[in-house]
Structures are given as C-alpha cells and as structure tokens.
PDB file of C-alpha atoms in Angstrom:
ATOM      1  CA  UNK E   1       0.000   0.000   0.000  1.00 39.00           C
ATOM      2  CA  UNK E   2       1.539   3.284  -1.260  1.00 39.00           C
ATOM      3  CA  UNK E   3       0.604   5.980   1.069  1.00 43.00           C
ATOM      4  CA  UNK E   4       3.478   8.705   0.478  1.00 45.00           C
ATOM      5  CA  UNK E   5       7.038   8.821  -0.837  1.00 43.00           C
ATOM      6  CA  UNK E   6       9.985   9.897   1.309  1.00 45.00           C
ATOM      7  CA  UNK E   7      12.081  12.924  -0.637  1.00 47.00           C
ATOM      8  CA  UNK E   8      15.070  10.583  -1.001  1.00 49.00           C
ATOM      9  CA  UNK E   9      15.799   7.109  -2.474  1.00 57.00           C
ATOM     10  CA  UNK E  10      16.996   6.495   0.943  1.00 88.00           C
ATOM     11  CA  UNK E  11      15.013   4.334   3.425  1.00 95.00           C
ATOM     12  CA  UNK E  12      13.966   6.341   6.678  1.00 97.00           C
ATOM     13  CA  UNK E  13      14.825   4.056  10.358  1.00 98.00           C
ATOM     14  CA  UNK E  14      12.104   5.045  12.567  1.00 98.00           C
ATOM     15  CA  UNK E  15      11.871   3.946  16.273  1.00 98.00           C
ATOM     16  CA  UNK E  16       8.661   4.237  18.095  1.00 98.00           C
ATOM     17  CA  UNK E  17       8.550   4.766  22.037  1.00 98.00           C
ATOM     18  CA  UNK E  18       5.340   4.186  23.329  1.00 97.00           C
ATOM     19  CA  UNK E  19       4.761   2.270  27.042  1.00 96.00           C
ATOM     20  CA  UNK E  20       1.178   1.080  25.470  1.00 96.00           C
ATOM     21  CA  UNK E  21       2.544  -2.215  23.067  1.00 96.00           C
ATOM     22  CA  UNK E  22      -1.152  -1.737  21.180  1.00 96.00           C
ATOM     23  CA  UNK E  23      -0.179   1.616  20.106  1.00 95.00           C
ATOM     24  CA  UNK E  24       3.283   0.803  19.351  1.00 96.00           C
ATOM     25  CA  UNK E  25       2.500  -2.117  17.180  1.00 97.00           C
ATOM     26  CA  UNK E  26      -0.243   0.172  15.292  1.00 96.00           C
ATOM     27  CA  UNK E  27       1.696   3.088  14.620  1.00 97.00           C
ATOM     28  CA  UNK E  28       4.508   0.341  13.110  1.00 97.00           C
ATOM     29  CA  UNK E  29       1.833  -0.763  10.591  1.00 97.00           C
ATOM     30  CA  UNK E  30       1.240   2.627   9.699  1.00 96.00           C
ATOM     31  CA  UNK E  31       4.921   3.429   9.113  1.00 97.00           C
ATOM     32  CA  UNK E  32       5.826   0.044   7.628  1.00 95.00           C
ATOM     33  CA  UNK E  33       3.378   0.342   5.039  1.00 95.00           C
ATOM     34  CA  UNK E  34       4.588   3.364   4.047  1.00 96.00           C
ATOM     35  CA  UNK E  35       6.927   3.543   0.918  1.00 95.00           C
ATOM     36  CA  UNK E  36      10.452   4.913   2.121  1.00 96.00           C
ATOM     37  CA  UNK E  37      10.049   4.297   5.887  1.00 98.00           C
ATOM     38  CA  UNK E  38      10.901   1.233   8.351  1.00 97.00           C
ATOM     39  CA  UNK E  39      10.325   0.356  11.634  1.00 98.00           C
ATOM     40  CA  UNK E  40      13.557  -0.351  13.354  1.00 98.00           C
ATOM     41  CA  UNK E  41      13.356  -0.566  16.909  1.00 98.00           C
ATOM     42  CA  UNK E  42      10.058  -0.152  19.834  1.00 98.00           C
ATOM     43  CA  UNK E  43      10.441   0.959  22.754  1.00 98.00           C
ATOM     44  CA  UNK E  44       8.331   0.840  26.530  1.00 97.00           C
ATOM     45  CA  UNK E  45      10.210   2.783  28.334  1.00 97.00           C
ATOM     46  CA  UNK E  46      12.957   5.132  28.152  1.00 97.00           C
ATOM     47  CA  UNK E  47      16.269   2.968  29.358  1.00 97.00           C
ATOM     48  CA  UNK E  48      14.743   0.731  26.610  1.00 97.00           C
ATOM     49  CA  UNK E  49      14.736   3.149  24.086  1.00 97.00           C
ATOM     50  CA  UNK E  50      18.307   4.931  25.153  1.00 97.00           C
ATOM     51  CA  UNK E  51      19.747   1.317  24.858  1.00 97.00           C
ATOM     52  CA  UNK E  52      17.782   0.267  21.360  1.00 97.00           C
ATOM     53  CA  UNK E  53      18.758   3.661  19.790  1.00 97.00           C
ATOM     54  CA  UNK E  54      21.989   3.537  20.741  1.00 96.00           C
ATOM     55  CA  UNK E  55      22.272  -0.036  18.794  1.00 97.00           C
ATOM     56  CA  UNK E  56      19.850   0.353  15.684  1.00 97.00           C
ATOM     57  CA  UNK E  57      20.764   4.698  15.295  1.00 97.00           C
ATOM     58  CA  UNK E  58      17.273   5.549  13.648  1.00 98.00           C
ATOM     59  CA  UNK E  59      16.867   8.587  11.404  1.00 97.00           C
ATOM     60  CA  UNK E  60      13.693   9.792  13.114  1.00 98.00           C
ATOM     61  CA  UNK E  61      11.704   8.930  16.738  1.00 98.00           C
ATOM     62  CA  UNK E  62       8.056   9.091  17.502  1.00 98.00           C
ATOM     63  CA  UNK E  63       8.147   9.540  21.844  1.00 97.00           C
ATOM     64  CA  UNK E  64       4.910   9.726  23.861  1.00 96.00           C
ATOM     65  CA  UNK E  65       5.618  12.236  26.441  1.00 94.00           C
ATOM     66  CA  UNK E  66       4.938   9.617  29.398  1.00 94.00           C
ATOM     67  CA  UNK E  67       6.818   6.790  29.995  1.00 96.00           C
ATOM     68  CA  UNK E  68       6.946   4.658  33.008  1.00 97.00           C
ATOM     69  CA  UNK E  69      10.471   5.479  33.836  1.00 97.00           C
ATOM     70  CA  UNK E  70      10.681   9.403  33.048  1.00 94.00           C
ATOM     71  CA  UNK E  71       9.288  11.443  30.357  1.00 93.00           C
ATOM     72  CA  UNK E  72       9.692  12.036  26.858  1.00 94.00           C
ATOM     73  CA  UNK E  73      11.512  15.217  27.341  1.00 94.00           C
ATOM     74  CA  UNK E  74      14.186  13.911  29.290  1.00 95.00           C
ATOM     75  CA  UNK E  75      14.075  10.733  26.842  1.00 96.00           C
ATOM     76  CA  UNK E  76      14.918  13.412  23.901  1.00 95.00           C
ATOM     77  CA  UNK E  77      17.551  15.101  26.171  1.00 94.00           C
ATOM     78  CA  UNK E  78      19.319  11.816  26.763  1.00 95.00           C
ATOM     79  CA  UNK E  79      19.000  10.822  22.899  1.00 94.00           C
ATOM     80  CA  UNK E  80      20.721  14.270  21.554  1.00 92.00           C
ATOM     81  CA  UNK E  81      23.740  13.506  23.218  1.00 93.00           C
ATOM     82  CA  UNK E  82      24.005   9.680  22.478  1.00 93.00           C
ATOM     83  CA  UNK E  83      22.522   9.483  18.943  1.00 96.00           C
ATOM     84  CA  UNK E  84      22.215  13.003  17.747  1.00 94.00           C
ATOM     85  CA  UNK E  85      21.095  12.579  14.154  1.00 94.00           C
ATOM     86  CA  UNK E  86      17.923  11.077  15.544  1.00 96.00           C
ATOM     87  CA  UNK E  87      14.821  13.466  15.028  1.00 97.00           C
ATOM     88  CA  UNK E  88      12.215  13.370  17.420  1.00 97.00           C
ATOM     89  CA  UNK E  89       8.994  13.576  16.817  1.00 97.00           C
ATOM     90  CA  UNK E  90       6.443  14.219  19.914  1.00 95.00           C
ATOM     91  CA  UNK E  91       3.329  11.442  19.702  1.00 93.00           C
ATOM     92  CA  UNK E  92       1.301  11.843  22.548  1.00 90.00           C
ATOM     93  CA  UNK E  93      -2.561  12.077  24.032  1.00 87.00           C
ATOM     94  CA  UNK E  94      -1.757  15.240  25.876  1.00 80.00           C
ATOM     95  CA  UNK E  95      -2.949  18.169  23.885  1.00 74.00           C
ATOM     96  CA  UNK E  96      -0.698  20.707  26.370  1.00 74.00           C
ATOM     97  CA  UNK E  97       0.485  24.136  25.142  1.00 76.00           C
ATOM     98  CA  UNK E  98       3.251  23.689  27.929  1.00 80.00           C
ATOM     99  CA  UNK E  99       4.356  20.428  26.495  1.00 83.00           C
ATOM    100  CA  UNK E 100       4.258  21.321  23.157  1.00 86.00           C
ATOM    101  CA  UNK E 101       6.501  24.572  23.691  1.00 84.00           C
ATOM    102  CA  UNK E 102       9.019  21.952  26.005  1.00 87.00           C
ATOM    103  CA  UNK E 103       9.197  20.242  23.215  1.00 88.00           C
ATOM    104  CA  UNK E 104       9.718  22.006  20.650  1.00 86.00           C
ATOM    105  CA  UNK E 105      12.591  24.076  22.657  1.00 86.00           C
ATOM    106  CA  UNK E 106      13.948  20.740  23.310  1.00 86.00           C
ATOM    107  CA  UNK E 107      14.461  20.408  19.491  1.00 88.00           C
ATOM    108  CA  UNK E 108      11.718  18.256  18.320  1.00 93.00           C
ATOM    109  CA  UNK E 109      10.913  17.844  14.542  1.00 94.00           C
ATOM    110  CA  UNK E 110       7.393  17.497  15.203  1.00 93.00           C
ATOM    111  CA  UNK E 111       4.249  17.595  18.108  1.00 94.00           C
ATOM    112  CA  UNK E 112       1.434  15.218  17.015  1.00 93.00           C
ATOM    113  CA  UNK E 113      -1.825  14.166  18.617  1.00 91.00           C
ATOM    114  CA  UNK E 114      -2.625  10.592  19.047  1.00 90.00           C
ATOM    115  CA  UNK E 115      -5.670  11.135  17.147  1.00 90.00           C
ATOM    116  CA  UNK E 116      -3.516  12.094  13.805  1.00 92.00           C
ATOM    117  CA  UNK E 117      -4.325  10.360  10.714  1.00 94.00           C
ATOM    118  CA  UNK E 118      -2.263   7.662   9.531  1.00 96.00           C
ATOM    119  CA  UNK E 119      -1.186  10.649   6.516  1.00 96.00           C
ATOM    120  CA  UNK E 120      -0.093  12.949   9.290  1.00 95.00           C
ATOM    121  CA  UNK E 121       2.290  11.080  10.974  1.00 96.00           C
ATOM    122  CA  UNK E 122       3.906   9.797   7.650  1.00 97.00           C
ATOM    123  CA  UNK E 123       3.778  13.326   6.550  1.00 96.00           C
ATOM    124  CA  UNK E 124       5.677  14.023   9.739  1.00 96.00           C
ATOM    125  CA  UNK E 125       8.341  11.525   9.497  1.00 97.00           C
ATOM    126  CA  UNK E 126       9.130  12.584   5.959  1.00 97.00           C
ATOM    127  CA  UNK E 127       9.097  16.038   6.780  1.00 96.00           C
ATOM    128  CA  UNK E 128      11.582  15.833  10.240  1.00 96.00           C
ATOM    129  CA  UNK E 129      13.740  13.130   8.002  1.00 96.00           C
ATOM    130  CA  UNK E 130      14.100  16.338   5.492  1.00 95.00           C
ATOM    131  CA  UNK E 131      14.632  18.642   8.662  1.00 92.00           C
ATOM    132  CA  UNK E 132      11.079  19.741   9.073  1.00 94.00           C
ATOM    133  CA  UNK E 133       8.844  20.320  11.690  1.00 92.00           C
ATOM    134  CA  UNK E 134       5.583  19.294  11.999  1.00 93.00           C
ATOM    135  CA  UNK E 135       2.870  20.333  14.419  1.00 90.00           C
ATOM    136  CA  UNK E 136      -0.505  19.303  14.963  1.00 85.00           C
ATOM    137  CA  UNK E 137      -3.342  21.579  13.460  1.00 78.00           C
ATOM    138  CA  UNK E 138      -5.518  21.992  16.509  1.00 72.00           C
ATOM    139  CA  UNK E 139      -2.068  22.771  18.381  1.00 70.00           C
ATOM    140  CA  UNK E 140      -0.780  25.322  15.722  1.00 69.00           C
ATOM    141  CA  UNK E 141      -4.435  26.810  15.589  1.00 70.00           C
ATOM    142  CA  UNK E 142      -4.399  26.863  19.507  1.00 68.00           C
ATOM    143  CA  UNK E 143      -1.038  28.665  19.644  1.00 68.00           C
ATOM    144  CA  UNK E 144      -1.600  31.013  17.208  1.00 70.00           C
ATOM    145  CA  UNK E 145      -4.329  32.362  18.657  1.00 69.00           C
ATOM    146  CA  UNK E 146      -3.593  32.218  22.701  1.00 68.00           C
ATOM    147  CA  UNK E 147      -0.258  33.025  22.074  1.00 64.00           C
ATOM    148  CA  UNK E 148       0.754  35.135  18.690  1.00 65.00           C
ATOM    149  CA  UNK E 149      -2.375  37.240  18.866  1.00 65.00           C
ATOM    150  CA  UNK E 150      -3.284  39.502  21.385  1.00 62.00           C
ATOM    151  CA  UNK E 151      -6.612  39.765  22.364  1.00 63.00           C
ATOM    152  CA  UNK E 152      -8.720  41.754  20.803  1.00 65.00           C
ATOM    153  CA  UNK E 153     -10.300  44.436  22.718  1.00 60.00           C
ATOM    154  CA  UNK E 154     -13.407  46.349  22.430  1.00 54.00           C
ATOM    155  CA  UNK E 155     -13.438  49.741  21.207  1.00 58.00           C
ATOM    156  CA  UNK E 156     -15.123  53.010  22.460  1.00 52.00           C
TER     157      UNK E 156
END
C-alpha cells in the first residue's frame, strides 16, 4: 500500500517509544506500510529506548511524552547527546500548550496528537527526516491564537 514517498531514495529508520505495546504495534503498521520508511526498533520505556537507539541509530523517533520510567523530554535530552542525528517527533494524548513549547525548545521535529491520521504522521516523518517540523493543526491553531495574537479588545 503506497501511502506517500519519502524525498530521497533512501530508506527512513524510525523507532517508536510508546509504554502502550497496542499503540506501538499500530503506529509500526502505519509506518511500515509506508513507501520509504521502516520500523527499526520499539520501545516501553525510556532505558529501553536509550539502549535500542543507541544499537539500531534511527533517522527519526516518535516519543509519547509519558513513559513509566521518566518522560519524553528527558528521553529526547538523553537521545541528543548519544545518537544526535535522531529526530524526534512528539506522539502523545496530551494536547498541552506547555508540552508542546518543552518540546519544541527541546528540538523536536514534530508535536502530534494521538488522534492524527495515519497521513499525518507519515507526513511528519518525511518532513523531520528532510529537517522539518511538523505540528498538529488543533495545536498550531491553539497557539496562534492564545499566544501570537493579542486579544482583541473592544473599542469606544
């Protein structure tokens, strides 16, 4: 099933870490059906996923923000100085302003929703593989307009 091309000839590693297996395994389909990208290494927790990257060096990550042994921030933290061509991409159920802004300042290629469509988070992969960031639309419409434009104010 063709569902995008990456902007190279060159397969894209991805590593997903995830503490729910379910959503680990799904987001795998998704990427492994994708022309361009492979799943290289899963993760549950964020020794796991220090140790796995380490070993497989993937191109991009997708990190849920909580993980049973610290959080995705510090998992990012840890991964730019052990594999620093790894891109990480944010996948998580919190839709937090906070978060997203952590983040991003922590140098992630992307901040996606769990409830992205399969074409999103390809889309993001491709794009952080080619040094793009990707964030979600209800997150870039939130920020944009609690934190780019001031309020507007009435007018006597």
């Amino acid at each position: 099933m063709t569902m995008a091309h990456t902007p190279s000839s060159e397969i894209v590693r991805v590593m997903i870490v995830d503490d729910h297996e379910i959503v680990r395994r799904g987001i795998a389909e998704i990427i492994d059906r994708a022309d361009g990208l492979d799943v290289v290494a899963e993760a549950g927790s964020r020794a796991e996923a220090v140790r796995r990257a380490e070993l497989v060096r993937p191109d991009v990550i997708l990190v849920d923000l909580q993980l049973p042994d610290g959080t995705g921030i510090e998992l990012m933290q840890e991964l730019r100085e052990s594999v620093p061509q790894a891109l990480p991409i944010v996948l998580t159920s919190f839709d937090d302003d906070e978060a997203m802004v952590v983040a991003l300042a922590q140098h992630a290629n992307g901040f996606l929703l769990k409830d992205a469509s399969p074409e999103e988070i390809i889309r993001a992969v491709i794009a952080a593989s080619a040094g793009g960031t990707t964030i979600s639309p209800a997150a870039t419409s939130r920020l944009v307009t609690r934190h780019l434009r001031p309020p507007q104010t009435a007018q006597a």
